[in-house]
Short mmCIF file of C-alpha atoms in Angstrom, two decimals:
data_model
loop_
_atom_site.label_atom_id
_atom_site.label_comp_id
_atom_site.label_asym_id
_atom_site.label_seq_id
_atom_site.Cartn_x
_atom_site.Cartn_y
_atom_site.Cartn_z
CA UNK A 1 0.00 0.00 0.00
CA UNK A 2 1.18 3.51 -0.79
CA UNK A 3 2.26 5.38 2.32
CA UNK A 4 2.90 9.04 3.14
CA UNK A 5 5.30 9.70 6.00
CA UNK A 6 5.45 12.93 7.98
CA UNK A 7 6.94 13.46 11.46
CA UNK A 8 4.09 13.62 13.98
CA UNK A 9 5.34 16.82 15.56
CA UNK A 10 7.94 19.57 15.19
CA UNK A 11 8.85 22.73 17.06
CA UNK A 12 10.20 25.93 15.56
CA UNK A 13 11.32 29.20 17.14
CA UNK A 14 9.37 32.27 16.11
CA UNK A 15 11.12 34.14 13.31
CA UNK A 16 13.11 31.12 12.18
CA UNK A 17 12.45 29.02 9.10
CA UNK A 18 10.26 25.95 9.56
CA UNK A 19 11.16 23.02 7.30
CA UNK A 20 8.52 20.31 7.17
CA UNK A 21 9.48 17.05 5.42
CA UNK A 22 7.23 14.58 3.62
CA UNK A 23 7.92 11.23 1.96
CA UNK A 24 5.71 9.23 -0.40
CA UNK A 25 6.48 5.53 -0.82
CA UNK A 26 5.16 5.82 -4.39
CA UNK A 27 4.04 8.74 -6.55
CA UNK A 28 2.86 8.67 -10.13
CA UNK A 29 4.26 10.98 -12.78
CA UNK A 30 0.98 12.87 -13.02
CA UNK A 31 0.40 13.29 -9.27
CA UNK A 32 1.05 16.63 -7.64
CA UNK A 33 2.31 17.21 -4.10
CA UNK A 34 -0.15 19.40 -2.21
CA UNK A 35 0.27 20.98 1.21
CA UNK A 36 -2.60 22.04 3.44
CA UNK A 37 -2.60 23.18 7.04
CA UNK A 38 -5.30 23.14 9.68
CA UNK A 39 -5.33 25.58 12.54
CA UNK A 40 -7.28 24.43 15.58
CA UNK A 41 -11.07 24.58 15.09
CA UNK A 42 -10.75 25.74 11.48
CA UNK A 43 -11.01 23.96 8.14
CA UNK A 44 -7.91 22.95 6.18
CA UNK A 45 -6.23 25.81 4.36
CA UNK A 46 -4.52 25.34 1.00
CA UNK A 47 -0.86 26.40 1.08
CA UNK A 48 0.95 25.37 -2.10
CA UNK A 49 1.35 22.57 -4.62
CA UNK A 50 3.88 21.41 -7.20
CA UNK A 51 4.59 18.68 -9.73
CA UNK A 52 8.34 18.51 -10.11
CA UNK A 53 9.70 22.03 -9.98
CA UNK A 54 10.26 23.99 -6.79
CA UNK A 55 7.46 26.45 -6.12
CA UNK A 56 7.10 29.62 -4.08
CA UNK A 57 4.11 31.75 -3.18
CA UNK A 58 3.31 34.35 -0.57
CA UNK A 59 2.84 31.72 2.12
CA UNK A 60 5.63 29.21 1.61
CA UNK A 61 8.18 27.49 -0.60
CA UNK A 62 8.03 23.89 -1.77
CA UNK A 63 11.10 21.86 -2.60
CA UNK A 64 10.56 18.56 -4.46
CA UNK A 65 13.34 16.03 -4.98
CA UNK A 66 14.17 14.73 -8.44
CA UNK A 67 12.49 11.37 -7.83
CA UNK A 68 9.50 13.34 -6.46
CA UNK A 69 9.12 10.98 -3.53
CA UNK A 70 10.29 13.60 -1.02
CA UNK A 71 9.26 17.18 -0.52
CA UNK A 72 9.92 19.91 2.01
CA UNK A 73 7.57 22.75 2.86
CA UNK A 74 9.44 25.83 4.00
CA UNK A 75 7.85 28.62 6.04
CA UNK A 76 10.64 31.21 5.83
CA UNK A 77 9.85 33.23 8.97
CA UNK A 78 7.51 31.30 11.21
CA UNK A 79 5.07 33.20 13.41
CA UNK A 80 2.89 32.02 16.27
CA UNK A 81 -0.05 32.00 13.84
CA UNK A 82 1.67 29.27 11.83
CA UNK A 83 1.07 26.79 14.66
CA UNK A 84 -1.11 24.15 12.98
CA UNK A 85 -1.26 20.59 11.65
CA UNK A 86 0.40 20.44 8.23
CA UNK A 87 -0.71 17.81 5.72
CA UNK A 88 1.25 16.62 2.71
CA UNK A 89 -1.02 15.01 0.09
CA UNK A 90 -0.41 13.58 -3.35
CA UNK A 91 -3.20 14.42 -5.77
CA UNK A 92 -3.82 14.15 -9.46
CA UNK A 93 -3.90 14.02 -12.36
CA UNK A 94 -4.41 17.67 -13.27
CA UNK A 95 -8.05 18.54 -13.80
CA UNK A 96 -9.31 15.47 -12.00
CA UNK A 97 -12.12 15.56 -9.46
CA UNK A 98 -10.37 13.17 -7.14
CA UNK A 99 -10.87 13.70 -3.41
CA UNK A 100 -8.02 14.63 -1.09
CA UNK A 101 -6.70 11.79 1.08
CA UNK A 102 -5.37 13.19 4.35
CA UNK A 103 -2.93 11.38 6.60
CA UNK A 104 -2.09 12.28 10.18
CA UNK A 105 0.05 15.29 9.30
CA UNK A 106 2.71 17.12 11.32
CA UNK A 107 1.76 19.24 14.31
CA UNK A 108 4.00 22.31 14.02
CA UNK A 109 4.32 24.38 17.17
CA UNK A 110 5.95 27.78 16.82
CA UNK A 111 7.51 28.81 20.10
CA UNK A 112 7.92 32.42 21.25
CA UNK B 1 -13.34 37.54 -0.51
CA UNK B 2 -16.24 35.22 0.33
CA UNK B 3 -14.89 31.79 1.04
CA UNK B 4 -16.78 28.56 1.67
CA UNK B 5 -19.48 29.13 4.27
CA UNK B 6 -20.91 26.41 6.48
CA UNK B 7 -23.89 26.61 8.81
CA UNK B 8 -24.43 26.02 11.61
CA UNK B 9 -20.93 26.04 13.12
CA UNK B 10 -22.04 23.87 15.99
CA UNK B 11 -24.96 21.47 16.36
CA UNK B 12 -25.89 19.57 19.49
CA UNK B 13 -28.64 17.01 19.21
CA UNK B 14 -30.00 13.93 20.90
CA UNK B 15 -29.37 10.47 19.56
CA UNK B 16 -32.02 9.45 17.06
CA UNK B 17 -32.76 12.98 15.83
CA UNK B 18 -32.25 14.14 12.25
CA UNK B 19 -29.83 16.96 11.47
CA UNK B 20 -29.11 18.98 8.33
CA UNK B 21 -26.02 21.03 7.52
CA UNK B 22 -25.63 23.60 4.79
CA UNK B 23 -22.61 24.53 2.68
CA UNK B 24 -22.35 27.59 0.42
CA UNK B 25 -19.36 27.15 -1.88
CA UNK B 26 -17.30 29.86 -3.52
CA UNK B 27 -19.62 31.23 -6.19
CA UNK B 28 -17.92 30.13 -9.41
CA UNK B 29 -16.85 26.72 -8.10
CA UNK B 30 -18.57 23.84 -9.87
CA UNK B 31 -17.20 21.05 -7.66
CA UNK B 32 -18.26 20.50 -4.07
CA UNK B 33 -16.99 17.94 -1.58
CA UNK B 34 -18.05 16.78 1.88
CA UNK B 35 -15.55 15.38 4.36
CA UNK B 36 -15.83 14.18 7.95
CA UNK B 37 -13.15 14.63 10.59
CA UNK B 38 -13.01 12.95 13.99
CA UNK B 39 -10.77 14.06 16.83
CA UNK B 40 -7.07 13.60 16.13
CA UNK B 41 -7.59 12.35 12.58
CA UNK B 42 -7.33 13.96 9.18
CA UNK B 43 -10.51 14.65 7.17
CA UNK B 44 -12.07 11.68 5.35
CA UNK B 45 -13.97 11.97 2.07
CA UNK B 46 -17.72 11.43 2.11
CA UNK B 47 -19.14 12.55 -1.23
CA UNK B 48 -18.59 14.79 -4.26
CA UNK B 49 -20.77 16.85 -6.60
CA UNK B 50 -20.01 18.32 -9.97
CA UNK B 51 -22.64 20.99 -10.49
CA UNK B 52 -25.87 19.34 -9.30
CA UNK B 53 -24.80 15.75 -9.98
CA UNK B 54 -23.57 13.60 -7.10
CA UNK B 55 -20.80 11.64 -8.80
CA UNK B 56 -19.07 9.77 -6.01
CA UNK B 57 -19.93 8.47 -2.56
CA UNK B 58 -17.59 6.94 0.00
CA UNK B 59 -18.45 3.70 1.77
CA UNK B 60 -18.45 5.90 4.91
CA UNK B 61 -21.69 7.44 3.66
CA UNK B 62 -24.22 5.03 5.13
CA UNK B 63 -27.86 5.01 4.03
CA UNK B 64 -28.66 7.34 6.95
CA UNK B 65 -26.71 10.06 5.17
CA UNK B 66 -27.99 11.97 2.17
CA UNK B 67 -26.54 14.94 0.35
CA UNK B 68 -28.02 17.22 -2.25
CA UNK B 69 -26.90 20.14 -4.35
CA UNK B 70 -29.98 21.55 -6.04
CA UNK B 71 -29.25 23.82 -9.01
CA UNK B 72 -25.54 23.30 -8.50
CA UNK B 73 -25.23 26.01 -5.89
CA UNK B 74 -25.41 25.36 -2.13
CA UNK B 75 -25.39 21.82 -0.75
CA UNK B 76 -27.03 20.15 2.22
CA UNK B 77 -25.93 17.09 4.14
CA UNK B 78 -28.62 15.33 6.18
CA UNK B 79 -28.07 12.64 8.78
CA UNK B 80 -31.14 10.67 9.83
CA UNK B 81 -31.50 8.84 13.15
CA UNK B 82 -28.18 10.14 14.47
CA UNK B 83 -25.90 7.82 16.41
CA UNK B 84 -23.07 8.52 18.87
CA UNK B 85 -20.54 7.61 16.20
CA UNK B 86 -21.77 10.46 14.01
CA UNK B 87 -20.15 12.99 16.36
CA UNK B 88 -17.52 14.70 14.23
CA UNK B 89 -16.62 17.83 12.31
CA UNK B 90 -18.32 17.91 8.90
CA UNK B 91 -16.29 19.87 6.36
CA UNK B 92 -17.28 21.18 2.97
CA UNK B 93 -14.81 22.10 0.23
CA UNK B 94 -15.25 23.55 -3.24
CA UNK B 95 -13.10 23.93 -6.31
CA UNK B 96 -13.26 25.06 -9.91
CA UNK B 97 -12.36 22.17 -12.22
CA UNK B 98 -8.89 20.90 -11.16
CA UNK B 99 -7.94 23.89 -9.05
CA UNK B 100 -7.13 23.44 -5.32
CA UNK B 101 -10.02 22.66 -3.03
CA UNK B 102 -10.92 25.38 -0.53
CA UNK B 103 -12.52 24.41 2.74
CA UNK B 104 -15.06 25.97 5.04
CA UNK B 105 -14.60 25.94 8.81
CA UNK B 106 -16.99 23.04 9.24
CA UNK B 107 -19.99 22.12 11.34
CA UNK B 108 -19.17 20.40 14.62
CA UNK B 109 -21.83 17.83 15.49
CA UNK B 110 -22.20 16.56 19.04
CA UNK B 111 -24.63 13.72 19.82
CA UNK B 112 -25.91 13.55 23.38
#
């Protein structure tokens, strides 16, 4: 069975970069890597996604390895409001209506 | 920016009662998803609509559950004869074609 591995928890000092790793045991060539986060008592929030190139937006950067089985989400200057559960999800192909399959995610705690 | 809206935010009911939740997606989004999330777990897919057509249902969606999306706009999720195990957060997400899904903040259901 395909498996996604994320550390269950991580801490990060406020103002420092938070680097969240993710590994997929298998990933198809047409599957994207998506990252969502969920702050307590809120719905999941879309952060970023990528296929094989590194991506950056106003929230974060995404680094994807050449074999695409590993990715790292980077929050460049973490704030207390970034404390949340972060989910790494493979999804595709492009344009599909497929549902998102969430794992257990990583609980990131940003410390003052 | 009007995101996905879910009502009510909280619902407390007695076992055996029927409950109905409403989701208003982002206006131009043609796809709508329902997920369920229990404490400490990631969201799990329940069902999916494209416009007004319900195209996929999870095996989690027992015959006590029914969802509708009349006219392809808002959606309702009804649970009949509620049971203790139905206590969860019910999340709605919407998307336009293959764009990222955007979630509402959910309806938390508590069964007494």
